[in-house]
Short mmCIF file of C-alpha atoms and ligand atoms in Angstrom, two decimals:
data_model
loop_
_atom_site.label_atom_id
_atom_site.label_comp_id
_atom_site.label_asym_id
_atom_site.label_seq_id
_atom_site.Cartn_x
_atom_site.Cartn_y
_atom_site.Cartn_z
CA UNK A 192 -7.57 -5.63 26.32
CA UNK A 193 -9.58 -7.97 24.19
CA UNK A 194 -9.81 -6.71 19.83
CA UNK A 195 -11.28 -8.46 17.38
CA UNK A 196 -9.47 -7.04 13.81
CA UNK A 197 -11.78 -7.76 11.04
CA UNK A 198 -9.33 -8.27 8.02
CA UNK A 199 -6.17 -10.14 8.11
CA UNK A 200 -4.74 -8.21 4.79
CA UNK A 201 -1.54 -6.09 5.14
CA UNK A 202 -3.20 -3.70 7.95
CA UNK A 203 -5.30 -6.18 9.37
CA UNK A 204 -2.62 -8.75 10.16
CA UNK A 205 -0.26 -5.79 10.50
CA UNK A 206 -2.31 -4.36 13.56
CA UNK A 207 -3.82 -7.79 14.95
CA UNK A 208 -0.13 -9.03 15.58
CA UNK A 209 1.11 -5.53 16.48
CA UNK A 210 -1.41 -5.50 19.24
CA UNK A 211 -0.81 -9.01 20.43
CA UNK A 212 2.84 -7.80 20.78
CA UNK A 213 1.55 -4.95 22.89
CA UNK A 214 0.36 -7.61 25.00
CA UNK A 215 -3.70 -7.19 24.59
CA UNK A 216 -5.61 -10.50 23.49
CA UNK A 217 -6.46 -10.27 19.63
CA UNK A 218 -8.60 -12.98 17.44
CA UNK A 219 -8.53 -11.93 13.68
CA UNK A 220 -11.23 -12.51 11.25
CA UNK A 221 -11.14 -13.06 7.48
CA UNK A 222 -13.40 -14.63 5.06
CA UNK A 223 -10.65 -15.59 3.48
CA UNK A 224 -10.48 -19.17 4.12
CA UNK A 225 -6.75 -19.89 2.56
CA UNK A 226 -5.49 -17.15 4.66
CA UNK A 227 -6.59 -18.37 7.96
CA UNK A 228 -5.40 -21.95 7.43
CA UNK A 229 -2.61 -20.53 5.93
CA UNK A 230 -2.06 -18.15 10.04
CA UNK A 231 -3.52 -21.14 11.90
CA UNK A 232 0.00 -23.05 10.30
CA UNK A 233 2.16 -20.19 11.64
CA UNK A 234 2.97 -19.18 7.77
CA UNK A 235 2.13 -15.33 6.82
CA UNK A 236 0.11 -15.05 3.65
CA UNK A 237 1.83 -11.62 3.24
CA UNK A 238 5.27 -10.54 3.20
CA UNK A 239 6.20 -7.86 5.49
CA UNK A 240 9.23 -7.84 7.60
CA UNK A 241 8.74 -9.38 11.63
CA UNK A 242 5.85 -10.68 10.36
CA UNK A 243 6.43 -14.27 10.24
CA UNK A 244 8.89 -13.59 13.96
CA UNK A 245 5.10 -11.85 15.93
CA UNK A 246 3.08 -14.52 14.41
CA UNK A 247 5.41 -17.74 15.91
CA UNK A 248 5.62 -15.96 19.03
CA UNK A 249 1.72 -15.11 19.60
CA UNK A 250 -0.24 -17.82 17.75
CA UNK A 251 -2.70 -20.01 19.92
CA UNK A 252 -1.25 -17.40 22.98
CA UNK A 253 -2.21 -14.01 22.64
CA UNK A 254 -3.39 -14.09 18.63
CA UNK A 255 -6.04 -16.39 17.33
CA UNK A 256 -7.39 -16.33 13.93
CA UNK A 257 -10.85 -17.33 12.49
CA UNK A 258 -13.13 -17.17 9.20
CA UNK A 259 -16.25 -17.46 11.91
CA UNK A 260 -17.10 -13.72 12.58
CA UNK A 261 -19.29 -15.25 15.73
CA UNK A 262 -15.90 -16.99 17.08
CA UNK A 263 -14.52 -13.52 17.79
CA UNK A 264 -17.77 -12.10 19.27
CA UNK A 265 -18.28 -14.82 21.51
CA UNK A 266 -14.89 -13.04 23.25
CA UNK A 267 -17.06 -10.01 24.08
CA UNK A 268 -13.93 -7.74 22.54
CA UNK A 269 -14.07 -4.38 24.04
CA UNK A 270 -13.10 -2.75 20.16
CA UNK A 271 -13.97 -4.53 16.42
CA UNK A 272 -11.27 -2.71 14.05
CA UNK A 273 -12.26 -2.98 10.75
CA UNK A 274 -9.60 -3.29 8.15
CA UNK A 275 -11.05 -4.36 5.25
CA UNK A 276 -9.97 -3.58 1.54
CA UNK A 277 -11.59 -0.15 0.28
CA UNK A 278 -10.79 -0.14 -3.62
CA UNK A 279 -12.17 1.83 -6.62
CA UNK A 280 -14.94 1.16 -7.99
CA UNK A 281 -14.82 1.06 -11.97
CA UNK A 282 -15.08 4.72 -11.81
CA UNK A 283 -12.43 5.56 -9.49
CA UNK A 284 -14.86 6.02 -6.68
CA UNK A 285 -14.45 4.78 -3.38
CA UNK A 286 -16.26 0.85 -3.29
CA UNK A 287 -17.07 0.73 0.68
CA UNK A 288 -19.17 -2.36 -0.16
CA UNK A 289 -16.35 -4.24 1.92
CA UNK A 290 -16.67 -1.60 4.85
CA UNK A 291 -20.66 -2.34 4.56
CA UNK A 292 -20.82 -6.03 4.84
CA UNK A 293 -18.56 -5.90 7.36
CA UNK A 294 -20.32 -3.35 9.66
CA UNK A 295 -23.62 -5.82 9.11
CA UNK A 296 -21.28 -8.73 9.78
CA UNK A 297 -20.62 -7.41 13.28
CA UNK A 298 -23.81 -5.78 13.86
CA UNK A 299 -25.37 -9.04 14.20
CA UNK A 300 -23.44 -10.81 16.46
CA UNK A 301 -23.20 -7.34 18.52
CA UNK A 302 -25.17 -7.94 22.20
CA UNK A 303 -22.56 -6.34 24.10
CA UNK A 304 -20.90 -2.66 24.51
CA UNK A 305 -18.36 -2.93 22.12
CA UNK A 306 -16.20 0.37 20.08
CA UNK A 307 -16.21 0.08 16.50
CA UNK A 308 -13.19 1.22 15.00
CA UNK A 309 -13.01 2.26 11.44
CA UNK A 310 -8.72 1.24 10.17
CA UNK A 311 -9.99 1.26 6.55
CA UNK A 312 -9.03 4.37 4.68
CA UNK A 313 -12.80 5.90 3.97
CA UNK A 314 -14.14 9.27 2.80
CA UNK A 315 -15.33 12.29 5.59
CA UNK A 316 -18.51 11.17 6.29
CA UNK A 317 -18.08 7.15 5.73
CA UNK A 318 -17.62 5.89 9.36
CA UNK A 319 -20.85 7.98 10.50
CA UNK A 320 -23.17 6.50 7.78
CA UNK A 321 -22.48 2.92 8.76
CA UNK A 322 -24.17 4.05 12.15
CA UNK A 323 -28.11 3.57 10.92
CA UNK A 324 -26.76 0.07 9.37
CA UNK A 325 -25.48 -1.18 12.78
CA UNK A 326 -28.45 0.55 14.95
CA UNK A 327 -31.00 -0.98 12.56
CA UNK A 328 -29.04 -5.03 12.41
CA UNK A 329 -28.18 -4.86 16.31
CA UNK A 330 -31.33 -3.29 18.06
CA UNK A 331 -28.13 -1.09 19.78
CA UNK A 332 -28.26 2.75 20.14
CA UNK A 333 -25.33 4.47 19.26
CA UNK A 334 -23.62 5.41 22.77
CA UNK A 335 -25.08 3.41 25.21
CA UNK A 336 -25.37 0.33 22.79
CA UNK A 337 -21.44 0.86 20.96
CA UNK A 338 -19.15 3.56 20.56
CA UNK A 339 -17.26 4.94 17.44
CA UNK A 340 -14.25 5.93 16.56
CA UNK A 341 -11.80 5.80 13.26
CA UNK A 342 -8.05 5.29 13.47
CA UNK A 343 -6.35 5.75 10.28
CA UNK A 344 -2.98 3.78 9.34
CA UNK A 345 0.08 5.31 7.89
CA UNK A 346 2.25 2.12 7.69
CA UNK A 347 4.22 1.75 4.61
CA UNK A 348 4.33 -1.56 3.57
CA UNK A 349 7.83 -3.34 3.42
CA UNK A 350 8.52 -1.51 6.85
CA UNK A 351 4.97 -2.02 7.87
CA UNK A 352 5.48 -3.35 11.94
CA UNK A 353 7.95 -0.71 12.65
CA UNK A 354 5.72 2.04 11.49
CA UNK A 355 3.43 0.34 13.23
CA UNK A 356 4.58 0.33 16.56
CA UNK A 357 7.19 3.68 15.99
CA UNK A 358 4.59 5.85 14.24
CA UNK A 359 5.10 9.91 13.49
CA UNK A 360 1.53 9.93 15.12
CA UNK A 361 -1.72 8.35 16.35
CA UNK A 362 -4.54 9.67 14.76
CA UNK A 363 -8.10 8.92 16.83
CA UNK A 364 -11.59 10.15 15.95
CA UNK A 365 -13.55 9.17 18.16
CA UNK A 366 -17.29 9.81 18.60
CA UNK A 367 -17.87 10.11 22.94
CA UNK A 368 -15.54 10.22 25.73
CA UNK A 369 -16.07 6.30 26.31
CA UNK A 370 -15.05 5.41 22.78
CA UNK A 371 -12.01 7.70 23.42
CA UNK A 372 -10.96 6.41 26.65
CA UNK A 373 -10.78 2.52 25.09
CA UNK A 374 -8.81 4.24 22.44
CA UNK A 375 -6.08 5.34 24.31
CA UNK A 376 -6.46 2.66 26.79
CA UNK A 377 -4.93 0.17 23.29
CA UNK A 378 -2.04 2.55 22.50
CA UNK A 379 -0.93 3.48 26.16
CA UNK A 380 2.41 1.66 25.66
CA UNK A 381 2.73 3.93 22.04
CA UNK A 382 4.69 7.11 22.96
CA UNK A 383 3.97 9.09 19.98
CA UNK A 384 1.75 12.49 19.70
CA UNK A 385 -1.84 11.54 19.93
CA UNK A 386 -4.50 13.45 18.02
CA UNK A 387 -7.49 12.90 19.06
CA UNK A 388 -10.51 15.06 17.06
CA UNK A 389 -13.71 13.87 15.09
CA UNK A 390 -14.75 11.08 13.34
CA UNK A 391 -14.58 13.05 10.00
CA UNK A 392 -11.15 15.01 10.62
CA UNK A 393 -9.23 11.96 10.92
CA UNK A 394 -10.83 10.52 7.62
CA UNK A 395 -9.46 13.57 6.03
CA UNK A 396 -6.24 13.73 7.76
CA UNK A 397 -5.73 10.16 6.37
CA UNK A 398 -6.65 11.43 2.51
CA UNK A 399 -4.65 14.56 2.98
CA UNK A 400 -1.39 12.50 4.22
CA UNK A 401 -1.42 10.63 0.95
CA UNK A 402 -2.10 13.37 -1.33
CA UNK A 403 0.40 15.39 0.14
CA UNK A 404 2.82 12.40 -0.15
CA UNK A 405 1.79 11.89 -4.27
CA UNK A 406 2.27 15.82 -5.06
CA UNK A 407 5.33 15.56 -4.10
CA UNK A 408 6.33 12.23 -5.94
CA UNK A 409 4.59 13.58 -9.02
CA UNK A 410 6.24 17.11 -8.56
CA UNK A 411 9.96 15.71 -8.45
CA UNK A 412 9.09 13.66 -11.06
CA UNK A 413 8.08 16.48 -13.72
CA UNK A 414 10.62 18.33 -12.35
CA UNK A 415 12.77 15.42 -13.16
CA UNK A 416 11.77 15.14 -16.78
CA UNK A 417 12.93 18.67 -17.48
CA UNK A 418 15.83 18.16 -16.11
CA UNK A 419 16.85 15.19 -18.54
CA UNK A 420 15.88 17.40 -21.23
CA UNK A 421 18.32 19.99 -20.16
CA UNK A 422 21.18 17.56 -19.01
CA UNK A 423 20.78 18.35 -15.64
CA UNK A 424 20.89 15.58 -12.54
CA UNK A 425 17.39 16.03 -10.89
CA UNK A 426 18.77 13.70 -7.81
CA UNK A 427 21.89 16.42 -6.86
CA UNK A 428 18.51 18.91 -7.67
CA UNK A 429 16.71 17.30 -5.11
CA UNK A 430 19.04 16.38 -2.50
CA UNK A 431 19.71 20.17 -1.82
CA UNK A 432 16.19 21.24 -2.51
CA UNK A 433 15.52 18.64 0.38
CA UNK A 434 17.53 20.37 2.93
CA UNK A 435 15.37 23.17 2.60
CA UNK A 436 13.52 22.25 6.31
CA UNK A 437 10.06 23.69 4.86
CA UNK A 438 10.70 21.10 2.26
CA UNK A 439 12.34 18.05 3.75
CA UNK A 440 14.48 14.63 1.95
CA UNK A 441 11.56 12.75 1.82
CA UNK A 442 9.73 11.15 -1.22
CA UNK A 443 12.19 13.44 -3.75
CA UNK A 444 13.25 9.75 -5.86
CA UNK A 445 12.52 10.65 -9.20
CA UNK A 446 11.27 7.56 -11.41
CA UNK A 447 8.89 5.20 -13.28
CA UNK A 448 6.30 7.07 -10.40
CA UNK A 449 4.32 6.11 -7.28
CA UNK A 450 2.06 2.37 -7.50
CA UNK A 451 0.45 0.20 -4.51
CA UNK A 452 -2.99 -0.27 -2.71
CA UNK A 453 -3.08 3.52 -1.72
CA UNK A 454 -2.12 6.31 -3.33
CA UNK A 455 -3.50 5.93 -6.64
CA UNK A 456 -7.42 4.96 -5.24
CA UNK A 457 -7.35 7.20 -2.28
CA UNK A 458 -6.28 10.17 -5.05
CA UNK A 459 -9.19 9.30 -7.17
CA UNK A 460 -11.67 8.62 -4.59
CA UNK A 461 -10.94 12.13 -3.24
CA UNK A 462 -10.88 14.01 -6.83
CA UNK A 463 -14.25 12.25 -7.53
CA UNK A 464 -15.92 13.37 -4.24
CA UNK A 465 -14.22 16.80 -4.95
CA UNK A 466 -16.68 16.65 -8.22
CA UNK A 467 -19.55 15.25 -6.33
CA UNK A 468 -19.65 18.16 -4.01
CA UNK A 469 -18.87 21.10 -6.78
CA UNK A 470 -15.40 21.45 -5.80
CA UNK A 471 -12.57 21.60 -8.46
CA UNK A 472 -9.42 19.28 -7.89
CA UNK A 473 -7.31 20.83 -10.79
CA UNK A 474 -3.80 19.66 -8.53
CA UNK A 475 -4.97 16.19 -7.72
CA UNK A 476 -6.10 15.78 -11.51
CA UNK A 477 -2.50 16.70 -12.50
CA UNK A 478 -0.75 14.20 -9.85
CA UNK A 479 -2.54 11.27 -11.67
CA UNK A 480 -1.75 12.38 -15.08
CA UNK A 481 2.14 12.98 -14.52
CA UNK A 482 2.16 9.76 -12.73
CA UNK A 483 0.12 7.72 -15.61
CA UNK A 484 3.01 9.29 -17.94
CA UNK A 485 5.95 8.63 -15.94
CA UNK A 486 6.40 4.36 -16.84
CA UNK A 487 6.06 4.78 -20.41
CA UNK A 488 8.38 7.77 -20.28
CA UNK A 489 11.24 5.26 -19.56
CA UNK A 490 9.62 3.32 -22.78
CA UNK A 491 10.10 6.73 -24.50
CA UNK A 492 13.89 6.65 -23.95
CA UNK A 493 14.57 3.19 -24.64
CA UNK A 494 13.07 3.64 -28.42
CA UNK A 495 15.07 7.19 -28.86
CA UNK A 496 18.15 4.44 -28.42
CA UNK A 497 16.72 0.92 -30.01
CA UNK A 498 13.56 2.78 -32.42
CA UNK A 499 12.60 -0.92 -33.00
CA UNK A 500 11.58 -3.50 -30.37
CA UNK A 501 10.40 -6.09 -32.23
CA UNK A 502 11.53 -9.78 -31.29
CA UNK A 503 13.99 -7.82 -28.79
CA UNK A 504 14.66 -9.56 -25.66
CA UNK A 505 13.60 -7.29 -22.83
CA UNK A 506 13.63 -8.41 -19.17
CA UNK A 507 11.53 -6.15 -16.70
CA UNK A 508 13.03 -6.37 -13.42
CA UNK A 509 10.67 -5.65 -10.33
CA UNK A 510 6.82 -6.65 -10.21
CA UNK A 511 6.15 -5.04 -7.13
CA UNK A 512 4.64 -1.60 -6.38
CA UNK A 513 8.22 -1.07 -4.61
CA UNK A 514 11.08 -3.21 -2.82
CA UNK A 515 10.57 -5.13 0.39
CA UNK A 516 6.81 -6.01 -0.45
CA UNK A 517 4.88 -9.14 -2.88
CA UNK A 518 1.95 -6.18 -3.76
CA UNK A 519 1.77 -5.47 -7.17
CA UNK A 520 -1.69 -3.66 -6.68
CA UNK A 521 -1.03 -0.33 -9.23
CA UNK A 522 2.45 -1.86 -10.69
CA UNK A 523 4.64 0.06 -12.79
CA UNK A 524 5.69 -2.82 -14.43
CA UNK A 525 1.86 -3.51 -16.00
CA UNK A 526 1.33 -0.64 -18.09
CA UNK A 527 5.27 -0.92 -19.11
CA UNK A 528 4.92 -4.63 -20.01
CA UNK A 529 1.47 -4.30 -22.00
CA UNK A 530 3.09 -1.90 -24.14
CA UNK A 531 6.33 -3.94 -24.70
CA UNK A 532 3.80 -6.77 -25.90
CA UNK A 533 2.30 -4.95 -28.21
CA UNK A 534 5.27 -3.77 -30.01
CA UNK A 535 6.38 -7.57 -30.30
CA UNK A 536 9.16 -8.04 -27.76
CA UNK A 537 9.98 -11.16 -26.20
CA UNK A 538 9.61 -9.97 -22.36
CA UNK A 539 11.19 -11.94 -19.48
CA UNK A 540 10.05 -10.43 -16.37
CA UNK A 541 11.49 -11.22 -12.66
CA UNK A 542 11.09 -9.97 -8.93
CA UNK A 543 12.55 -11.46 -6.00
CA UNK A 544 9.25 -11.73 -4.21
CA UNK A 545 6.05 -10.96 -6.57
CA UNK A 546 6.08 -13.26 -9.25
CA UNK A 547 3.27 -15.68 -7.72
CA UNK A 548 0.86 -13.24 -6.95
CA UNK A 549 1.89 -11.49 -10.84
CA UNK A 550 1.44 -14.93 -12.35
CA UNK A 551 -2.24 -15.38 -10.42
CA UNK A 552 -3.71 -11.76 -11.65
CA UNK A 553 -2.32 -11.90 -15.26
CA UNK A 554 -2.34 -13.68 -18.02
CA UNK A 555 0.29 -12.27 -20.75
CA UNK A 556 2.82 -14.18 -22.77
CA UNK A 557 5.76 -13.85 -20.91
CA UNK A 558 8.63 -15.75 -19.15
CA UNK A 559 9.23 -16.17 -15.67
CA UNK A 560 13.01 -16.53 -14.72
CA UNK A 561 14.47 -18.55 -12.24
CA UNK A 562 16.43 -15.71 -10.12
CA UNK A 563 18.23 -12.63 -11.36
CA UNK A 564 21.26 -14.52 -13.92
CA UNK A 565 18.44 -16.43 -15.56
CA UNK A 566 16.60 -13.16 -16.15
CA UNK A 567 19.71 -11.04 -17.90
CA UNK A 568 21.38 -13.78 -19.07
CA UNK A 569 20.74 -13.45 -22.39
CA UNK A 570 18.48 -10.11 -22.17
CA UNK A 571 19.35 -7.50 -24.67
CA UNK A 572 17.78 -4.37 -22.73
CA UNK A 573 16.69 -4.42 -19.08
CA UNK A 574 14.00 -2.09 -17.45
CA UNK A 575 14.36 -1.51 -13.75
CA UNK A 576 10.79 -1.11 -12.19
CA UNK A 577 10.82 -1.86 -8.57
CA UNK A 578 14.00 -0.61 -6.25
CA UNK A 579 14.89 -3.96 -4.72
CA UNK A 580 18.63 -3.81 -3.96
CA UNK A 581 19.66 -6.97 -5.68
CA UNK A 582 18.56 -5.78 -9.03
CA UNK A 583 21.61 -3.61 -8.40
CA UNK A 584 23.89 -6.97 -10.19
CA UNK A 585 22.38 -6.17 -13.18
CA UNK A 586 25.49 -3.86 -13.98
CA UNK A 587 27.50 -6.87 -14.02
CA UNK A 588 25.74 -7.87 -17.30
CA UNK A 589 27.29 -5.97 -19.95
CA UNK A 590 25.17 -7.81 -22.79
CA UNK A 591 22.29 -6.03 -21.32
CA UNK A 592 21.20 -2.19 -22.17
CA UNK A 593 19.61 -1.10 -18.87
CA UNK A 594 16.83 1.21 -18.49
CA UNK A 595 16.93 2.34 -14.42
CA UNK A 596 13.55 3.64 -13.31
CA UNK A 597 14.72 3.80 -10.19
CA UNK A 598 17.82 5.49 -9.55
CA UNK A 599 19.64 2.12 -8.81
CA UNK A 600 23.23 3.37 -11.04
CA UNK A 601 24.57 6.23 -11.44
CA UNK A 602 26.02 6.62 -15.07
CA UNK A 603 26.97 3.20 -16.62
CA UNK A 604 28.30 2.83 -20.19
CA UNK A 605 25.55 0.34 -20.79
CA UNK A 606 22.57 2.68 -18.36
CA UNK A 607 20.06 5.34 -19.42
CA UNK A 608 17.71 7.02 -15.94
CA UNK A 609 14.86 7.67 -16.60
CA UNK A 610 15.02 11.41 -14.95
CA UNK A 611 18.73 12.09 -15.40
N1 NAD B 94 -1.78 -1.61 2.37
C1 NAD B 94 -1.36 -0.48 2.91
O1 NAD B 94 -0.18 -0.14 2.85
C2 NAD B 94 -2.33 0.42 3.65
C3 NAD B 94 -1.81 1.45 4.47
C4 NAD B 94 -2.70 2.28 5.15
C5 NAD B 94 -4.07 2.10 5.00
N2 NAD B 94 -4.54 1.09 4.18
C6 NAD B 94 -6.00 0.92 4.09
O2 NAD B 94 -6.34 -0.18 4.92
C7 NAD B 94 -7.45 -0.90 4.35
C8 NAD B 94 -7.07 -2.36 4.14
O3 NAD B 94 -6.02 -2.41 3.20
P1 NAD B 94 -5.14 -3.73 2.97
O4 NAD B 94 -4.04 -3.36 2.06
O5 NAD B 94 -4.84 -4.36 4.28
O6 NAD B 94 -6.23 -4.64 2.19
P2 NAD B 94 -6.12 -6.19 1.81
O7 NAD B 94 -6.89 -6.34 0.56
O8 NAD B 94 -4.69 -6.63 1.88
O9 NAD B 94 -6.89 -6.92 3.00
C9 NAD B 94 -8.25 -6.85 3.24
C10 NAD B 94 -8.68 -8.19 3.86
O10 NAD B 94 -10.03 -8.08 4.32
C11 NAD B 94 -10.67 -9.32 4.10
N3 NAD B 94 -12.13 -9.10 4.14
C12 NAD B 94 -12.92 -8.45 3.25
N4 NAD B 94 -14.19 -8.43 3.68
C13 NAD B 94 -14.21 -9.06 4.88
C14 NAD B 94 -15.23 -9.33 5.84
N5 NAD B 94 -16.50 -8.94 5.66
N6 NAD B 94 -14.90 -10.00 6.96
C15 NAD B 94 -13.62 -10.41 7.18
N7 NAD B 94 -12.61 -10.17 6.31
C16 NAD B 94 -12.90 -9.50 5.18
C17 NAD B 94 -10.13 -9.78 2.76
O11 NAD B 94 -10.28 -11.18 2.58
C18 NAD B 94 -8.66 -9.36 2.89
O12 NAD B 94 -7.86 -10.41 3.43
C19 NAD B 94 -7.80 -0.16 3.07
O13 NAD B 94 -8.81 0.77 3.34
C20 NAD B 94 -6.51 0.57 2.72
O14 NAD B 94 -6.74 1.71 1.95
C21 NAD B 94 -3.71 0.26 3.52
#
């Protein structure tokens, strides 16, 4: 089938080369100009694992890119995903500016039947209002003009292509039986369950994945905190709690708490439309504030042992949200190093894959090291913030006090956990 994917971020790019794979015929738009000279090179201006692999073997074949929205219109695709970025706004609400422009983008190159598919994460109710936009800019009637639908993503990033094309389940709202059929018509060759429902179900399904997925982070991770307090190992705690089948293994790590592009503005956008509609969203509240403790509770327990931090040298290893990814959108390391800085320590900070993008979004007086030796060489504490397996050396470094925020050790001489 032909899809254009407007969006080559890390579900735009994620889906347009998944698809390729799948064998349909994708062109991908961003207005992004560095990132499509960057594709049209072959190089990924992302890191997610396969990436780099689908884009050598479907670039110029089966995958085109573009920054010229008209380019991929002139191909008549039979769906437009959109998968542009849906941030907070300075309040916490959901921005869908991005969705917006992108809706009028299309819109006015739209003199064809073509399915509009929403990918972006956006609030019940958010697909359906774009429809007066695109009726108004495209002369089209909703229908007979272009059909609807919205198709969530679940992908994790760092694992983001399997996910993609292994998923627990396809979620598809979809808005008339023609929009439907070209929906399952682009996952055929995708065996899992199917749910197919209404436009504004699988917006919520989407918000009430993630939510779910935070309680529970935020949950082990208060249940965690007592646990130190008591001498008690919340990991054996939750490794049998997790058999429990109601319960399940997953997302039981106790740590410095849950970052990335998600979680944190998908929680807020839904606790401020709670509000909006006179609906109270006491747990969701609580999720954010545990989680908004949980990296300077790791602070906490490095100045029970060294009360003074002045002039220390302190090395922060991990950037990024988590391992396996260069996102540092909602890093635990940020809120960590601003506070270091202000108590006067001389912070050295290193990740394996984050640093560049770190370096472009702030500014603070730090160092950069080299690789993982230059970062402890001469460190006197270390704070683990991301769970990248090679920061698992770091016990080799026995002039360095580490502070593990991510279950890396298990009882050093040198090692305080955060939650045990
Ligand atoms: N990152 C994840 O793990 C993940 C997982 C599931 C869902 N989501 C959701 O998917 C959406 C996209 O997230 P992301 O992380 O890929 O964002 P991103 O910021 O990485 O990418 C968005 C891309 O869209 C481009 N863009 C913006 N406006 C455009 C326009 N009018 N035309 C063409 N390109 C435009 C930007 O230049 C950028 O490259 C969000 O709603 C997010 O909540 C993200």
């Amino acid at each position: 089938m032909k899809i254009a994917i407007i969006g080559a971020g890390y579900v735009g790019l994620v889906t347009a080369l998944c698809f390729s794979d799948m064998g349909h015929n994708v062109v991908c738009v961003d207005t992004d100009i560095k990132k499509v000279k960057s594709l049209k090179e072959g190089k990924t201006p992302i890191y997610e694992k396969r990436l780099d692999e689908l884009l050598e073997k479907h670039l110029n074949k089966n995958f085109k890119v573009t920054s010229d929205l008209s380019d991929a219109m002139a191909e008549e695709p039979e769906a437009i995903f959109i998968a542009v970025g849906t941030p907070s706004d300075s309040e916490g609400r959901l921005d869908l500016s991005y969705v917006k422009k992108a809706a009028i983008d299309i819109a006015k190159y739209l003199d064809f039947y073509s399915v509009i598919v929403m990918k972006s994460t956006v609030l019940p109710g958010s697909t359906e209002s774009l429809v007066p936009i695109i009726e108004k800019e495209s002369k089209r009637k909703l229908g007979s003009g272009f059909g609807l639908a919205m198709n969530p993503e679940f992908l994790k990033e760092g694992t983001a292509v399997e996910d993609f094309m292994k998923p627990d389940r396809i979620v598809i709202g979809y808005y008339d039986e023609k929009s439907r059929k070209v929906l399952e018509e682009i996952y055929t060759s995708i065996t899992a369950p199917k749910i197919f429902t209404d436009i504004k179900t699988a917006e919520m399904i989407k918000y009430a994945s993630n939510v779910f997925l935070a309680a529970r982070v935020s949950l082990i991770n208060e249940i965690g905190n007592i646990c130190k307090q008591l001498g008690i190992d919340v990991y054996e705690v939750a490794e049998a709690v997790g058999l429990d089948k109601r319960i399940g293994p997953y997302f039981l790590r106790a740590g410095v708490g849950f970052g990335g592009s998600c979680f944190p503005k998908d929680i807020m956008a839904l606790i401020n439309k709670s509000k909006e509609i006179g609906e109270n969203a006491d747990i969701m509240e609580a999720i954010v504030k545990v989680n908004d403790r949980q990296p300077l509770k790791i602070l906490q327990l490095a100045l029970q042992k060294f009360p003074n931090l002045h002039k220390k040298r302190i090395t922060v290893l991990g950037l990024a949200f988590k391992a396996d990814t260069d996102d540092i959108r909602e890093s635990r390391a940020v809120p960590l190093i601003e506070a270091l800085l202000s108590m006067g320590a001389d912070v050295t900070v290193y990740d394996p894959l984050a640093m560049q993008n770190f370096k472009k979004q702030y500014n603070y007086k730090i160092k950069y090291a080299e690789d993982l030796h230059d970062a402890l060489k001469s460190a006197d504490i270390c704070f683990i913030m991301t769970d990248w397996a090679e920061f698992k050396k770091a016990k080799d470094y026995e002039n360095v006090y580490i502070f593990d925020g991510r279950n890396l050790f298990r009882r050093l001489h040198n090692y305080e956990g955060i939650c045990w």
